[in-house]
């Protein structure tokens, strides 16, 4: 029975182990072979984060609500920063929906090497599976936040006079595509930082600072239109700025998106993602020698 | 058929001083100094260390090969490269089958997940497809003996249950190539025995095994072929018996044991034993159960010696005397000897079980003890074909071996 159950490798099965494989070679076949691992890692994250801890799901609900409240009080009421004519709560919730997903994914994938050093030292599998699993498992928190946002959206739309100020149409179907772009930015930048921290351990301490600065350079707290015209070009270098603004445009019907700017943002996203994957693959092959 | 493992000039370089990551500050400082043209003083000379050098060999499908060598010979690096944890600096290796290593036992287990979920996760990390795990699931659970707790998070498991479950997953991997590093195998003796048992099963199923170990007995017992590494190079590759013998020969660096420095000696000091050399008559430093021994002693005195008597005592770790070689009892030493010289003593086959033996040396002039060195040196007796079955009792049971015959006769009624 033992022999029937074990399939012998096909006669041409071959693993070639050699140094300095091309930068451009992305191990797609390896990733495909380990697709089950991807699913199981997502499941592990889900169980570990939401099933085994009482506060898990509550935390995912509480965090955006508290942040929205703080933003509304501090930035909208005290500082009087414009919310583009939208109800501040909806404005910030929508921005945070995109931002929180990015911040989580970016930080977790940036720690790929440091948190998995022991595992990577013992067993081989395509290392990219780990950050890709992070990209997917963070969708759970995103879904929870999206549900909260939907609740507030309905409340404001149907029970308050502000309901006339916003709305959506077929544009809502662009939101998943925007999410894909945000995921690509988060993963790409996370992979680059992960590769750098593999070499420079102290870079890890800079991570919270990077996240904080990035938040202020992204139109989460303020609308894109508030950026002065002579600084608008700089937005192209933050691939996150346009999709966050576009998220509001898609879900709330407000915001200005210029196609030229957006093309630039898409280009930056592709650069970041593929650059990140390449640098990551370059690093993973000898990472364990430096531990 | 093409070999299942093929190594072609595999080399691996580690950069000393770069092991462990640098900090940005160090890199910036170095870069700044280079910019200012002060490469001379701030520059850290880069020391390279070649863990493997131009290693080439092939292993045929179904072979069980042992890898031996001293610490730092490159054994573990070799396994790391073959299991794809790190890549070689130069050369190429081809694996024509799925590899797995037993050093992965329990890696990737998550404490919050149940036993069931961990079986799937761990199996997938080790390279199994989901359907493959589903098919083997019942077998794995039965093997692990944790059926009752299979839906309990493993953080509530006892450490024994944890290890059993982890091993059960690894044991059902069915790799084409099994890579085992005995040094890194975790767990107690019973668990290591289980690992060795698994290796035997894998080999019997016609799979290929590459086994790294310090334990010559298990290498001799399990492998037909052995590879000897030294300083990252392949030194020897051939039948296990012969490679192990050569290895043991090479591990004894100093052939002659010098005793001049020994101050813990007795006797009146009118003559001294300067050095001794212990070897087997047939094969130098490889001493086995049927070896004939040869002891070579150098002595020195301030005057010619009369009525001189040499004594060599062999005893075991419990200080039980085994043999006493006494020149007076046997004869062969002339009445008088020059003030300085060398004497040798050769024996018949020593007939000892495998294990360590210690040597005391003594020198008498007439009835006066001139010199006595306790535990002057030691030697290891290795197992051999003393009985043609290759089976000899262990040192824990008996000290000596004796050729003997068994016969049987029918009772006359």
XYZ file of C-alpha atoms in Angstrom:
704
model
C 0.000 0.000 0.000
C 2.878 2.240 0.900
C 4.286 2.070 -2.581
C 1.021 2.787 -4.334
C 0.487 5.849 -2.220
C 3.841 7.350 -2.974
C 4.156 8.762 -6.390
C 7.717 8.595 -7.696
C 9.055 11.814 -9.121
C 8.695 12.130 -12.871
C 11.856 10.959 -14.651
C 12.790 14.468 -15.636
C 12.361 15.863 -12.108
C 15.399 17.947 -11.311
C 16.389 20.512 -8.749
C 19.378 22.542 -9.809
C 21.257 24.228 -7.029
C 23.657 26.862 -8.266
C 24.781 30.351 -7.357
C 24.002 33.724 -8.850
C 20.873 32.987 -10.724
C 19.551 35.892 -12.703
C 17.963 38.822 -10.891
C 15.008 38.601 -13.182
C 14.207 34.978 -12.491
C 11.151 34.810 -10.277
C 10.507 31.320 -9.026
C 6.918 31.065 -10.216
C 6.988 27.282 -10.465
C 8.184 26.990 -6.888
C 5.483 29.385 -5.716
C 2.834 27.392 -7.514
C 4.042 24.154 -5.953
C 3.709 25.697 -2.518
C 0.276 27.262 -3.051
C -1.194 25.009 -0.355
C 1.307 26.425 2.098
C 0.106 29.911 1.196
C -3.474 28.985 2.068
C -2.422 27.290 5.299
C -0.314 30.263 6.401
C -3.284 32.574 5.850
C -5.374 30.214 7.911
C -2.741 30.137 10.642
C -2.723 33.937 10.814
C -6.483 34.000 10.954
C -6.677 31.471 13.784
C -3.807 32.966 15.724
C -5.115 36.499 15.430
C -8.866 36.116 15.663
C -9.837 32.728 17.000
C -7.517 32.223 19.889
C -7.645 35.705 21.352
C -10.829 37.181 22.773
C -9.803 40.696 21.820
C -8.736 39.776 18.285
C -11.843 40.754 16.321
C -12.716 43.502 18.811
C -9.320 45.057 18.221
C -9.863 45.121 14.469
C -13.122 47.028 15.073
C -11.878 49.306 17.838
C -8.668 50.516 16.212
C -10.183 52.297 13.167
C -13.058 53.666 15.249
C -10.774 55.218 17.844
C -8.452 56.616 15.190
C -11.387 58.078 13.278
C -12.672 59.702 16.432
C -9.288 61.210 17.237
C -8.823 62.459 13.672
C -12.311 63.961 13.647
C -11.757 65.814 16.911
C -8.165 66.896 16.357
C -7.832 67.517 12.647
C -11.358 68.385 11.646
C -12.728 70.207 14.710
C -9.566 71.692 16.297
C -7.366 72.250 13.264
C -10.196 72.760 10.829
C -8.624 70.720 8.039
C -10.982 70.269 5.146
C -12.647 66.943 4.540
C -13.713 67.867 1.038
C -17.285 68.562 2.137
C -17.727 65.013 3.365
C -18.820 63.980 6.856
C -15.460 63.839 8.704
C -16.177 60.391 10.149
C -16.736 58.914 6.697
C -13.790 60.795 5.258
C -11.332 59.435 7.838
C -12.830 55.949 7.960
C -12.382 55.648 4.224
C -8.795 56.905 4.363
C -7.979 54.604 7.263
C -9.548 51.650 5.470
C -6.865 51.937 2.811
C -4.106 53.157 5.125
C -4.484 50.533 7.858
C -4.304 47.736 5.342
C -1.148 49.227 3.901
C 0.531 49.947 7.235
C -0.156 46.433 8.556
C 0.978 44.670 5.413
C 4.039 46.855 5.026
C 5.238 46.370 8.588
C 4.596 42.646 8.752
C 6.179 41.856 5.406
C 9.149 44.071 6.288
C 9.785 41.676 9.167
C 9.748 38.536 7.021
C 13.408 37.686 7.539
C 13.769 38.764 11.141
C 10.690 36.929 12.421
C 11.255 33.752 10.406
C 15.029 33.427 10.729
C 14.802 30.156 12.630
C 12.355 28.587 10.232
C 14.334 29.738 7.192
C 17.453 28.216 8.721
C 15.916 24.792 8.815
C 13.748 24.220 5.829
C 13.486 25.365 2.264
C 10.369 26.706 0.615
C 10.021 29.742 -1.637
C 10.364 32.558 0.903
C 7.979 34.769 -1.060
C 5.142 32.610 0.226
C 5.462 34.316 3.618
C 4.911 37.970 2.548
C 2.242 36.882 0.080
C 0.407 35.136 2.900
C 0.620 38.389 4.895
C -0.929 40.286 1.971
C -3.822 37.838 1.948
C -4.382 37.426 5.671
C -4.540 41.186 6.193
C -7.591 41.150 3.938
C -9.488 39.734 6.914
C -8.902 42.894 8.945
C -9.676 44.899 5.822
C -13.030 43.133 5.468
C -13.920 43.897 9.090
C -13.074 47.573 8.590
C -14.952 47.631 5.304
C -18.053 46.330 7.111
C -17.783 49.110 9.696
C -17.351 51.620 6.935
C -20.417 50.239 5.125
C -22.493 50.626 8.296
C -21.485 54.254 8.736
C -21.934 54.879 5.033
C -25.543 53.647 5.178
C -26.228 55.624 8.329
C -24.980 58.889 6.880
C -26.593 58.269 3.503
C -30.070 57.444 4.692
C -30.452 59.040 8.105
C -28.601 62.346 7.926
C -28.935 65.403 5.706
C -25.281 64.888 4.682
C -26.493 61.942 2.670
C -27.014 64.239 -0.276
C -23.338 65.272 -0.232
C -21.953 61.925 -1.325
C -22.797 58.729 -3.105
C -21.373 56.121 -5.352
C -22.214 54.370 -8.580
C -20.478 51.829 -10.821
C -17.195 53.300 -9.528
C -17.550 51.098 -6.469
C -16.394 48.183 -8.596
C -13.045 49.899 -9.028
C -12.396 49.652 -5.273
C -11.080 46.047 -5.425
C -8.634 47.090 -8.148
C -7.469 49.954 -5.956
C -6.973 47.483 -3.146
C -4.824 45.346 -5.438
C -2.676 48.370 -6.181
C -2.354 49.227 -2.488
C -1.398 45.621 -1.760
C 1.279 45.782 -4.456
C 2.711 48.978 -2.932
C 2.645 47.523 0.591
C 4.222 44.226 -0.409
C 6.803 45.829 -2.696
C 7.966 48.355 -0.119
C 7.799 45.691 2.626
C 9.997 43.328 0.620
C 12.588 46.042 0.014
C 12.752 46.916 3.697
C 12.853 43.201 4.591
C 15.844 42.714 2.318
C 17.585 45.757 3.766
C 16.981 44.651 7.364
C 18.491 41.276 6.502
C 21.722 43.149 5.937
C 21.306 46.090 8.271
C 19.636 44.885 11.426
C 19.325 48.381 12.876
C 17.031 49.453 10.067
C 14.239 47.732 11.938
C 14.198 50.620 14.419
C 13.518 53.027 11.585
C 10.370 51.166 10.579
C 7.893 53.008 12.857
C 9.327 56.315 11.674
C 8.941 55.318 8.018
C 5.315 54.388 8.652
C 4.584 57.652 10.460
C 6.172 59.863 7.824
C 4.433 57.911 5.090
C 1.070 58.507 6.800
C 1.556 62.266 6.685
C 2.714 62.163 3.063
C -0.453 60.308 2.079
C -3.844 62.028 1.858
C -5.410 60.167 4.755
C -5.973 63.113 7.075
C -6.332 65.702 4.323
C -7.819 65.593 0.824
C -5.454 65.449 -2.161
C -6.834 68.777 -3.424
C -5.291 70.519 -0.384
C -1.803 69.812 -1.682
C -0.540 73.052 -3.275
C -0.281 72.938 -7.059
C 3.507 73.348 -7.079
C 3.874 70.222 -4.905
C 1.444 68.086 -6.851
C 4.268 66.591 -8.967
C 5.829 65.159 -5.813
C 2.751 63.001 -5.316
C 3.927 60.808 -8.157
C 6.746 59.582 -5.924
C 4.336 58.335 -3.305
C 2.540 55.517 -5.120
C 0.098 55.301 -2.240
C -1.259 58.861 -2.514
C -3.396 58.357 -5.585
C -5.032 55.034 -4.703
C -5.967 56.309 -1.214
C -7.602 59.367 -2.742
C -9.166 57.209 -5.452
C -10.633 54.986 -2.764
C -12.683 58.000 -1.564
C -13.530 58.871 -5.115
C -14.784 55.330 -5.639
C -16.718 54.888 -2.395
C -17.831 58.433 -1.587
C -17.878 60.064 -5.007
C -15.600 62.941 -4.016
C -12.053 63.740 -4.981
C -10.104 64.680 -8.039
C -8.036 62.174 -9.954
C -5.866 63.227 -12.894
C -5.159 60.418 -15.289
C -1.568 61.503 -15.956
C -0.839 61.496 -12.244
C -2.510 58.168 -11.913
C -0.452 56.597 -14.679
C 2.640 57.809 -12.882
C 1.399 56.244 -9.680
C 0.740 52.939 -11.437
C 4.235 53.014 -12.903
C 5.762 53.615 -9.457
C 3.665 50.783 -8.041
C 4.883 48.330 -10.666
C 8.464 49.459 -10.125
C 8.178 49.066 -6.365
C 6.517 45.665 -6.540
C 8.766 44.000 -9.084
C 11.846 45.691 -7.662
C 10.868 44.439 -4.222
C 10.310 40.882 -5.421
C 13.679 40.844 -7.196
C 15.650 42.254 -4.291
C 13.875 39.869 -1.948
C 14.690 36.854 -4.088
C 18.277 38.006 -4.299
C 18.485 38.273 -0.519
C 16.686 35.069 0.420
C 19.288 32.819 -1.178
C 22.107 33.646 1.217
C 20.208 35.380 3.998
C 20.841 32.540 6.404
C 24.630 32.993 6.151
C 24.367 36.350 7.859
C 22.235 35.266 10.809
C 20.427 5.420 -14.672
C 21.668 8.880 -13.849
C 22.772 9.552 -10.258
C 20.115 10.989 -7.961
C 22.578 13.436 -6.386
C 25.275 15.026 -8.481
C 27.726 17.593 -7.141
C 29.957 19.457 -9.531
C 32.745 21.520 -7.955
C 30.564 22.896 -5.177
C 32.281 25.620 -3.148
C 30.926 27.730 -0.342
C 32.568 30.864 0.961
C 31.699 32.596 4.186
C 32.933 36.088 4.742
C 34.399 36.289 8.193
C 33.711 39.583 9.850
C 30.576 39.767 7.784
C 28.847 36.942 9.509
C 26.227 38.690 11.502
C 24.797 41.662 9.772
C 26.418 45.032 9.755
C 24.777 48.221 10.894
C 24.090 51.120 8.609
C 26.453 53.238 10.668
C 29.372 50.876 10.032
C 28.650 50.839 6.342
C 28.374 54.617 6.173
C 31.602 55.073 8.082
C 33.389 52.688 5.787
C 31.930 54.373 2.711
C 32.887 57.814 4.010
C 36.440 56.760 4.683
C 36.704 55.258 1.240
C 35.381 58.505 -0.242
C 38.017 60.503 1.560
C 40.648 58.130 0.238
C 41.476 56.660 3.609
C 40.702 53.144 2.534
C 43.892 52.102 4.296
C 43.088 52.492 7.963
C 39.337 52.228 8.354
C 39.096 49.331 5.972
C 38.403 46.017 7.600
C 40.384 43.342 5.776
C 37.968 40.808 4.457
C 38.770 37.332 5.657
C 37.285 34.602 3.554
C 36.574 31.202 4.852
C 35.892 28.399 2.429
C 33.599 25.916 4.124
C 33.537 23.751 0.998
C 36.038 23.648 -1.830
C 35.427 22.077 -5.214
C 33.378 19.255 -3.859
C 32.323 16.773 -6.530
C 30.703 13.414 -6.072
C 27.654 11.469 -7.175
C 25.249 9.271 -5.305
C 23.180 6.643 -7.035
C 19.520 6.182 -6.290
C 18.975 3.929 -3.281
C 22.424 4.374 -1.807
C 22.976 5.117 1.854
C 26.051 7.264 2.229
C 27.689 8.515 5.412
C 29.506 11.841 5.589
C 32.278 12.017 8.180
C 34.900 14.525 9.158
C 36.009 16.665 12.051
C 34.100 19.712 13.256
C 34.361 22.427 10.640
C 35.082 19.986 7.833
C 32.014 21.261 5.978
C 29.538 18.470 6.677
C 26.705 20.692 7.862
C 27.328 23.250 5.122
C 27.001 20.447 2.589
C 23.599 19.477 3.986
C 22.490 23.122 4.085
C 23.287 23.503 0.411
C 21.605 20.264 -0.584
C 18.485 21.167 1.408
C 18.540 24.594 -0.301
C 18.731 26.601 2.908
C 21.681 28.480 1.501
C 23.214 28.520 -1.932
C 26.738 27.596 -3.002
C 29.233 30.285 -3.953
C 30.385 28.276 -6.950
C 29.529 25.029 -8.648
C 26.322 23.212 -9.202
C 24.372 20.426 -7.568
C 21.578 18.481 -9.188
C 18.983 16.595 -7.195
C 16.829 14.223 -9.181
C 14.279 13.707 -6.462
C 12.506 15.440 -3.622
C 14.792 16.083 -0.653
C 13.827 16.303 3.010
C 15.854 16.466 6.173
C 15.069 15.223 9.644
C 16.473 18.360 11.219
C 13.217 20.045 10.350
C 11.197 18.184 12.937
C 8.585 20.501 14.424
C 9.665 23.638 12.588
C 6.771 25.920 11.858
C 4.511 24.480 14.532
C 2.227 27.173 15.857
C 1.212 26.891 19.513
C -2.278 28.307 18.961
C -3.173 25.841 16.238
C -4.642 22.444 16.979
C -2.749 19.246 16.326
C -4.816 18.733 13.197
C -4.048 22.186 11.813
C -0.376 21.862 12.659
C -0.133 18.577 10.782
C -1.348 20.365 7.669
C 0.769 23.470 8.185
C 3.940 21.569 9.048
C 3.384 19.136 6.195
C 3.007 22.009 3.762
C 6.132 23.732 5.066
C 8.027 20.497 4.501
C 6.774 20.448 0.927
C 3.751 18.145 1.019
C 0.674 18.920 -0.991
C -2.609 19.254 0.866
C -4.094 16.154 -0.739
C -1.031 14.149 0.155
C -1.435 15.159 3.806
C -5.154 14.350 3.730
C -4.346 10.890 2.429
C -1.771 10.215 5.113
C -3.605 12.050 7.886
C -4.993 9.010 9.715
C -1.642 7.255 9.526
C 0.149 10.294 10.932
C -2.304 10.637 13.805
C -2.062 6.938 14.644
C 1.731 7.075 14.541
C 1.817 10.105 16.848
C -0.477 8.476 19.467
C -2.214 11.794 20.199
C -5.628 10.939 18.655
C -7.551 12.186 21.688
C -5.985 15.625 21.572
C -5.887 16.138 17.852
C -8.225 19.149 18.049
C -6.496 20.698 21.061
C -4.040 23.565 20.496
C -0.542 22.154 20.680
C 0.442 24.675 23.354
C -1.465 22.411 25.749
C 0.520 19.347 24.695
C 3.203 17.802 26.844
C 6.634 18.073 25.291
C 6.552 14.349 24.582
C 3.285 14.628 22.657
C 4.609 17.630 20.788
C 7.733 15.818 19.635
C 5.758 12.667 18.727
C 3.363 14.648 16.572
C 6.187 16.591 14.919
C 8.099 13.423 14.197
C 5.004 11.686 12.861
C 4.659 14.389 10.203
C 8.326 14.202 9.229
C 8.205 10.413 9.181
C 5.451 10.457 6.576
C 7.249 12.734 4.187
C 8.397 9.934 1.883
C 11.214 11.939 0.336
C 13.286 10.548 -2.497
C 16.389 11.841 -0.746
C 16.662 11.946 3.022
C 19.294 14.273 4.505
C 20.122 13.603 8.150
C 22.436 15.535 10.434
C 22.758 13.509 13.573
C 24.480 16.339 15.421
C 21.458 18.550 14.960
C 18.824 15.893 15.546
C 16.922 17.077 18.562
C 15.546 15.012 21.365
C 16.637 12.320 23.710
C 18.347 9.029 22.946
C 15.031 7.265 22.371
C 14.037 9.889 19.854
C 17.365 9.713 18.057
C 16.942 5.968 17.896
C 13.570 6.547 16.292
C 15.233 8.823 13.751
C 17.821 6.164 12.953
C 15.030 3.625 12.629
C 13.233 5.900 10.209
C 16.425 6.211 8.204
C 16.667 2.456 7.972
C 13.047 2.261 6.765
C 13.666 4.889 4.143
C 16.763 3.082 2.931
C 14.956 -0.240 2.789
C 12.228 1.369 0.721
C 14.919 2.030 -1.869
C 15.336 5.725 -1.107
C 18.600 7.580 -0.967
C 20.020 8.677 2.369
C 22.850 11.083 3.090
C 23.822 10.760 6.740
C 26.121 13.128 8.615
C 27.375 11.816 11.915
C 30.201 11.797 14.427
C 29.235 8.364 15.543
C 31.381 5.891 13.640
C 29.371 2.962 14.975
C 26.116 4.181 13.395
C 27.888 5.082 10.152
C 29.442 1.620 10.029
C 26.120 -0.005 10.849
C 23.995 1.915 8.349
C 26.061 2.974 5.361
C 27.767 0.985 2.634
C 29.684 4.009 1.446
C 31.233 6.930 3.240
C 32.628 10.290 2.235
C 35.362 11.891 4.283
C 35.611 15.686 4.309
C 38.528 17.683 5.627
C 38.813 21.454 5.435
C 35.910 21.516 3.000
C 37.563 19.116 0.588
C 36.698 15.568 -0.249
C 39.522 13.440 1.096
C 38.129 9.972 0.719
C 35.128 8.326 -0.881
C 34.666 4.599 -0.751
C 33.521 1.602 1.276
C 32.603 2.671 4.818
C 35.001 0.304 6.595
C 37.982 1.660 4.748
C 37.027 5.342 4.921
C 36.300 5.158 8.654
C 39.615 3.412 9.215
C 41.511 6.110 7.328
C 39.612 8.803 9.186
C 40.431 7.387 12.598
C 44.041 7.089 11.549
C 44.133 10.738 10.580
C 42.458 12.006 13.753
C 45.457 11.047 15.867
C 47.604 14.030 15.136
C 50.570 13.288 17.333
C 51.978 9.852 16.753
C 54.495 9.908 19.536
C 53.390 10.851 23.036
C 56.095 12.872 24.733
C 56.388 12.344 28.440
C 59.296 14.633 29.416
C 56.881 17.272 30.643
C 55.040 14.921 32.953
C 55.840 15.847 36.543
C 53.278 13.560 38.159
C 55.580 10.581 37.967
C 57.001 8.326 40.609
C 60.336 6.547 40.966
C 63.847 7.619 41.964
C 64.438 9.350 38.633
C 67.699 7.549 37.894
C 66.199 6.707 34.482
C 63.230 8.200 32.641
C 60.837 7.071 29.923
C 60.907 9.968 27.455
C 58.174 8.999 25.058
C 55.961 6.194 23.940
C 54.237 5.283 20.723
C 51.230 2.998 20.589
C 50.226 1.395 17.322
C 48.918 -1.759 15.800
C 51.384 -3.909 13.925
C 49.114 -4.171 10.893
C 47.679 -0.705 10.407
C 49.376 1.942 12.487
C 46.997 3.994 14.578
C 43.904 2.026 13.718
C 43.643 -0.467 16.547
C 40.894 -3.031 16.418
C 39.926 -6.139 18.350
C 42.194 -8.464 16.454
C 45.132 -6.050 16.146
C 48.557 -7.027 17.336
C 49.955 -4.122 19.331
C 53.346 -2.501 19.253
C 54.651 -0.225 22.008
C 57.800 1.779 21.405
C 59.423 3.388 24.438
C 62.346 5.817 24.460
C 64.339 6.032 27.682
C 67.269 8.027 29.033
C 69.566 7.808 31.998
C 72.833 9.394 33.090
C 74.668 6.082 33.077
C 74.441 2.711 31.325
C 71.638 0.586 32.784
C 72.012 -2.837 34.331
C 69.249 -5.333 35.212
C 66.659 -3.154 33.629
C 62.955 -4.100 33.521
C 60.186 -2.438 31.475
C 56.499 -2.736 32.336
C 53.495 -1.766 30.193
C 50.073 -2.052 31.849
C 46.806 -1.802 29.977
C 43.636 -1.052 31.917
C 40.111 0.135 31.244
C 38.131 3.180 32.383
C 37.156 1.481 35.638
C 40.877 1.091 36.379
C 40.623 -2.655 35.969
C 43.945 -4.056 34.782
C 43.655 -6.024 31.574
C 47.180 -6.874 30.517
C 50.651 -6.523 31.958
C 53.583 -6.768 29.592
C 56.665 -7.426 31.734
C 60.115 -7.648 30.137
C 61.400 -9.729 33.070
C 58.640 -12.289 32.754
C 59.187 -12.743 29.037
C 62.831 -11.865 28.562
C 64.388 -10.328 25.484
C 66.024 -7.249 27.056
C 69.830 -7.657 27.352
C 71.550 -7.679 30.748
C 72.807 -4.161 30.218
C 71.617 -1.299 28.053
C 73.252 1.957 26.920
C 72.285 5.153 28.773
C 69.868 6.157 26.037
C 67.823 4.046 23.642
C 64.567 2.622 22.422
C 62.809 -0.588 23.353
C 59.800 -2.104 21.661
C 57.221 -4.598 22.749
C 54.931 -6.412 20.315
C 51.980 -8.523 21.317
C 49.675 -11.180 19.949
C 46.155 -10.076 18.948
C 44.760 -8.142 21.901
C 41.276 -9.703 21.795
C 39.585 -6.694 23.426
C 36.044 -5.432 22.990
C 35.678 -2.008 21.313
C 36.388 0.857 23.697
C 39.092 2.989 25.230
C 42.157 1.578 26.959
C 44.717 3.389 29.104
C 48.399 2.671 29.543
C 50.730 2.832 32.535
C 54.477 2.666 31.990
C 57.154 1.714 34.482
C 60.929 1.279 34.440
C 62.835 -0.664 37.123
C 66.554 -0.946 37.782
C 66.928 -4.201 39.639
C 64.277 -3.926 42.352
C 64.325 -0.118 42.494
C 61.583 1.723 40.653
C 63.326 4.332 38.495
C 60.248 5.717 36.719
C 56.486 5.226 36.746
C 54.039 7.200 34.574
C 50.368 6.579 35.211
C 47.980 6.989 32.315
C 50.826 7.786 29.994
C 48.480 7.593 27.017
C 45.347 5.916 25.748
C 44.088 4.249 22.606
C 40.743 3.256 21.185
C 39.936 -0.259 20.141
C 37.560 -0.278 17.178
C 35.185 -3.045 16.230
C 36.242 -5.401 13.476
C 35.499 -8.841 12.100
C 36.898 -10.607 15.139
C 34.207 -13.221 14.777
C 33.384 -13.727 11.143
C 29.792 -12.632 11.878
C 30.997 -9.087 12.604
C 29.129 -9.202 15.915
C 31.132 -8.531 19.036
C 29.843 -7.893 22.543
C 29.995 -4.362 23.936
C 32.617 -3.133 26.403
C 29.925 -2.618 29.037
C 29.465 -6.377 29.225
C 32.919 -7.843 28.861
C 36.515 -6.742 28.348
C 37.944 -9.585 26.349
C 37.106 -11.637 23.309
C 38.124 -15.220 22.824
C 37.775 -17.395 19.764
C 35.556 -20.330 20.548
C 33.455 -23.005 18.905
C 29.962 -24.258 19.524
C 28.807 -27.732 18.732
C 25.778 -29.815 19.337
C 25.223 -33.440 19.991
C 22.225 -35.609 20.329
C 21.496 -37.206 23.691
C 22.152 -40.918 23.627
C 19.038 -42.640 24.866
